[in-house]
Each structure stands twice: as structure tokens, then as C-alpha cells.
Short mmCIF file of C-alpha atoms in Angstrom, two decimals:
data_model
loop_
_atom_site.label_atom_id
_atom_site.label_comp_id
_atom_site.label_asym_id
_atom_site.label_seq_id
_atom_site.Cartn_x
_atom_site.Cartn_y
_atom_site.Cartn_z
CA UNK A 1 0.00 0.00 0.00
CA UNK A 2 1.10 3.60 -0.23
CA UNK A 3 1.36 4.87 2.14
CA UNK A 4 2.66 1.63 4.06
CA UNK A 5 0.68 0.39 6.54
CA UNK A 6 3.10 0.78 9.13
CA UNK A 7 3.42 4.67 7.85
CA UNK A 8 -0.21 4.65 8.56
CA UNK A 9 -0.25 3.33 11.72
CA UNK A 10 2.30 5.94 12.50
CA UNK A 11 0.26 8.85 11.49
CA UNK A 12 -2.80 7.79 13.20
CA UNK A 13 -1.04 7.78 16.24
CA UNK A 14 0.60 11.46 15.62
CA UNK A 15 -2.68 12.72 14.51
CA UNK A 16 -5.78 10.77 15.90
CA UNK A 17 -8.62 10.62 12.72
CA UNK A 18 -5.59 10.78 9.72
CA UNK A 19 -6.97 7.29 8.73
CA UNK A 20 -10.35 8.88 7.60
CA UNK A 21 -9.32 10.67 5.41
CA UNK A 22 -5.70 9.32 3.36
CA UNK A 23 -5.61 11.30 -0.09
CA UNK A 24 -4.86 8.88 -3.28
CA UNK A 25 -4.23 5.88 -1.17
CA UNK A 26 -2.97 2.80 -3.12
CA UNK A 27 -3.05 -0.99 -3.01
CA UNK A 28 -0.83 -2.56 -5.71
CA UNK A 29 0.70 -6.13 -6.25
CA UNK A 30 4.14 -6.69 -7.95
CA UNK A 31 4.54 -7.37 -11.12
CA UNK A 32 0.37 -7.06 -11.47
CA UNK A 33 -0.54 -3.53 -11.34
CA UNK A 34 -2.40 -1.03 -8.61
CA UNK A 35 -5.27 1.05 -7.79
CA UNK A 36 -4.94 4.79 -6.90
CA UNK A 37 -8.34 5.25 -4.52
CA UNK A 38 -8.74 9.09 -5.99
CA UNK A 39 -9.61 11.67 -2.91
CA UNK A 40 -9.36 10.72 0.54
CA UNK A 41 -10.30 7.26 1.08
CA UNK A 42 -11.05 6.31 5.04
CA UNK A 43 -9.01 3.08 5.19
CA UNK A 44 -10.04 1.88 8.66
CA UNK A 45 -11.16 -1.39 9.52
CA UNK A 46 -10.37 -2.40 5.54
CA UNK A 47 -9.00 -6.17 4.81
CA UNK A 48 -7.27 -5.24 2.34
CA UNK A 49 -6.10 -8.44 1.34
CA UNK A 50 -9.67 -9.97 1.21
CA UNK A 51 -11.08 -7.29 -0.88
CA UNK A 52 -8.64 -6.75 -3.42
CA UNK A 53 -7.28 -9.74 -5.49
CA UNK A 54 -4.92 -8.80 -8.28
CA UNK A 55 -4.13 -11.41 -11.10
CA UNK A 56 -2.98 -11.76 -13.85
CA UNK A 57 -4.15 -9.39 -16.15
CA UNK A 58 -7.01 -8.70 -13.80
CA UNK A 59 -7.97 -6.77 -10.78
CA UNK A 60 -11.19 -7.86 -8.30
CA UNK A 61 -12.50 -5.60 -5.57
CA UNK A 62 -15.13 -7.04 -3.76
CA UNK A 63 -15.54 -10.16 -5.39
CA UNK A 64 -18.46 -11.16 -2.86
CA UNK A 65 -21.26 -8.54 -3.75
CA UNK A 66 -22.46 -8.87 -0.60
CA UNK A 67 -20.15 -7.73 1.04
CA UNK A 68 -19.48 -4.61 -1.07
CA UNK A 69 -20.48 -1.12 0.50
CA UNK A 70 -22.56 1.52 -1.37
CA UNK A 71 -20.57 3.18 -4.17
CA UNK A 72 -18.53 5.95 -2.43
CA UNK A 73 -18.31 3.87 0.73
CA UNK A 74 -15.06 1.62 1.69
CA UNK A 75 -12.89 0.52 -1.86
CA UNK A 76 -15.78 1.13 -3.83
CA UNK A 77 -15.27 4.34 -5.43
CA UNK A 78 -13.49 6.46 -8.27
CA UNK A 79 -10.06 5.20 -8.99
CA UNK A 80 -7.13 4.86 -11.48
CA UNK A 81 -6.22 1.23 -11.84
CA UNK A 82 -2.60 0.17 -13.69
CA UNK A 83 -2.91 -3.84 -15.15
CA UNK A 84 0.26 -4.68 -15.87
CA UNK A 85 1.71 -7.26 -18.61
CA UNK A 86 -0.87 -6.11 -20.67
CA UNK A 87 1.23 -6.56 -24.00
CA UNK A 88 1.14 -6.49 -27.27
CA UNK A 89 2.53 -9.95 -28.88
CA UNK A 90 2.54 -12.77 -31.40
CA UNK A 91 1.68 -15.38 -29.58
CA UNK A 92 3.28 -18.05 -32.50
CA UNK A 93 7.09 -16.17 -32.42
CA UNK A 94 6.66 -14.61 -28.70
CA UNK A 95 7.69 -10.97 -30.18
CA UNK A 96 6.37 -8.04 -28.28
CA UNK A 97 5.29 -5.18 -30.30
CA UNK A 98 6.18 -2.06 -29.35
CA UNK A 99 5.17 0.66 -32.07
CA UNK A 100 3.29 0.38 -35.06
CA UNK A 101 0.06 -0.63 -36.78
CA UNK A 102 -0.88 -3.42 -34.64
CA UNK A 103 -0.02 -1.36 -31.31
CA UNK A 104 -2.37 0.85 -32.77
CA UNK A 105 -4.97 -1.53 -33.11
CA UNK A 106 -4.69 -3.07 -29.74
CA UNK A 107 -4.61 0.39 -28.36
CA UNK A 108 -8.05 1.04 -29.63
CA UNK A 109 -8.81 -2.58 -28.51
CA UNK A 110 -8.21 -1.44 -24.83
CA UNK A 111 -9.96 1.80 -25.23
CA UNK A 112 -13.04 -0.46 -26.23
CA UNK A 113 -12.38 -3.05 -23.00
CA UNK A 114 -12.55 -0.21 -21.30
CA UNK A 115 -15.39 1.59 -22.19
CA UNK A 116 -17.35 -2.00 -22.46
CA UNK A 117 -16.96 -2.57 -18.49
CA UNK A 118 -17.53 0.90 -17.97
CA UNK A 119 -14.26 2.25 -17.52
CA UNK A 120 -12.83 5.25 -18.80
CA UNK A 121 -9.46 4.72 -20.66
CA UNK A 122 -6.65 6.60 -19.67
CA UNK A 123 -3.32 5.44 -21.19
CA UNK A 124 -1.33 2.47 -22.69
CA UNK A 125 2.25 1.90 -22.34
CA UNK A 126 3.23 -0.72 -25.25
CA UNK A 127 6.73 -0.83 -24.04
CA UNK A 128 6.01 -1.61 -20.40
CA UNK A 129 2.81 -3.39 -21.57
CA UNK A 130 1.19 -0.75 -19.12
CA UNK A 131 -2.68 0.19 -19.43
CA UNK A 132 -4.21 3.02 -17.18
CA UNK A 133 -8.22 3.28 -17.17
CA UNK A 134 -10.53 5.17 -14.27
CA UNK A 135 -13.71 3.76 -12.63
CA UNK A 136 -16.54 5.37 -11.01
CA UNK A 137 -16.64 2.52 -8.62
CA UNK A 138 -15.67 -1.48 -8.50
CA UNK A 139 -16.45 -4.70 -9.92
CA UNK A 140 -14.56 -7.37 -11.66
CA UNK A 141 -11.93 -5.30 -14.18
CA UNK A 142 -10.05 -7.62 -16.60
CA UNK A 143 -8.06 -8.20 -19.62
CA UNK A 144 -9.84 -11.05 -20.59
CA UNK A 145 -7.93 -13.84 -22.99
CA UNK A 146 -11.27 -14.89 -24.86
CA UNK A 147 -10.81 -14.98 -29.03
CA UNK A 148 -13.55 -12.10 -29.27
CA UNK A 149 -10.56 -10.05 -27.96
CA UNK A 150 -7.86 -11.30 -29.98
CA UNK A 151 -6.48 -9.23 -32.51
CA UNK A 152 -4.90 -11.22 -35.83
CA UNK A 153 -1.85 -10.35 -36.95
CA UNK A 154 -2.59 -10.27 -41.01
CA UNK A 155 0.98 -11.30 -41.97
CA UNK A 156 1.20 -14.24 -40.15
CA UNK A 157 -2.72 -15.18 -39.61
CA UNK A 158 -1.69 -15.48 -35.95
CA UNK A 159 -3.10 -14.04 -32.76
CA UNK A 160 -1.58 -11.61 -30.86
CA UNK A 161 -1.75 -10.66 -27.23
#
């Protein structure tokens, strides 16, 4: 998290309520991405590691709908989120594509993803296979690795992601 939980310990202690109100806080997983909670965010009393799961290509908050608060309440409200290893390959040769035609094309595959799970596309980083979208509040955000979202690479009639 950022700040660290031990930071925020600390600063609760120093200044009794500071957990109500921590501006941008963020919970991230190496090498999987992170979520930047926009405003202050009250993280009291949060289990973290039971409400957000990162995967691969994926980030859940509040998988059990029951147990998610109203939107604005808790983890469930606006944020940036960062999926990582979101790349741009041919899956036959294993070559990542950094610039060009078909980076453009998965580009405005991701803007799509987004907007389809009702997400608002911010950026995509072919080179760190990086892609930035906001959300108004949580569900299930993904990648996805069905053949609907496959693009073809025309020269070699193979798929790449």
C-alpha cells in the first residue's frame, strides 16, 4: 500500500482521525498492477487483502457482492487502476510489439475493454505493456484472454496478445 501500513499506523497515532481521510491511497501487487483510490479514502477497519485480489491481467474488488459497501463507501469508489503485462505480442514467435500498426490496433482494442466494463481509458504503455483506465466505482476489471478479444496479426494469420 502507499502509504505503508506501518506509515499509517504511524500517522494515526501522531494525529488521531488521519486514517479517515488518506488522499490517493494505493493498493498494488508486484509485477500485477495497482489502484490509486482518488480523494481521501477512510481506510479503517479495511481487509485489504480480502477485498482486493490482483491477477494476472485482472484486478477484483469485492468479489463477494455482498459484502461490497454503497458506491462511495469503503474501496468502492473512483479510482485509477494500472494492469500490468498487458502486452502487445505474437503469440506463434513470442515478439512483443512495441510501435506500429498493430499497437495501434490493440490500443483502440483497450480503449473499447474499457469503455465495455464501464471504464474510462486513460493510457497504454506498449513498451512496459502498461494500461491506465478510471472507474466510477468497483467490480470485476479484466483483460480477458477470450478470441472475441484477440487481434490477428494479417501477416502471419496469428493471434496476438
Amino acid at each position: 500500500t502507499e502509504p505503508r501500513i506501518q506509515e499509517l499506523a504511524a500517522k494515526e497515532r501522531a494525529e488521531p482521525g488521519y486514517c479517515r481521510r488518506v488522499k490517493d491511497f494505493v493498493v498494488g501487487r508486484r509485477g500485477f498492477g495497482s489502484i490509486k483510490f482518488l480523494g481521501e479514502t477512510d481506510v479503517r477497519r479495511l481487509d485489504i487483502e480480502s477485498i482486493v485480489q490482483f491477477n494476472h491481467r485482472e484486478v477484483i474488488v469485492y468479489r463477494d457482492e455482498s459484502k461490497k459497501p454503497a458506491v462511495g463507501q469503503g474501496l468502492n469508489k473512483p479510482a485509477e487502476v494500472t494492469l500490468l503485462n498487458i502486452k502487445c505480442m505474437n503469440k506463434k514467435t513470442g515478439q512483443q510489439y512495441t510501435e506500429g500498426t498493430k499497437v495501434e490496433k490493440y490500443k483502440e482494442m483497450l480503449i473499447k475493454k474499457a469503455e465495455e466494463q464501464g471504464a474510462e481509458f486513460v493510457s497504454y504503455d506498449a513498451d512496459k505493456g502498461e494500461w491506465k483506465f478510471r472507474v466510477k466505482h468497483f467490480s470485476c476489471y479484466d483483460f480477458g484472454d477470450g478470441d472475441s478479444e484477440e487481434l490477428i496479426d494479417e501477416d502471419a494469420n496469428a493471434p496476438i496478445l
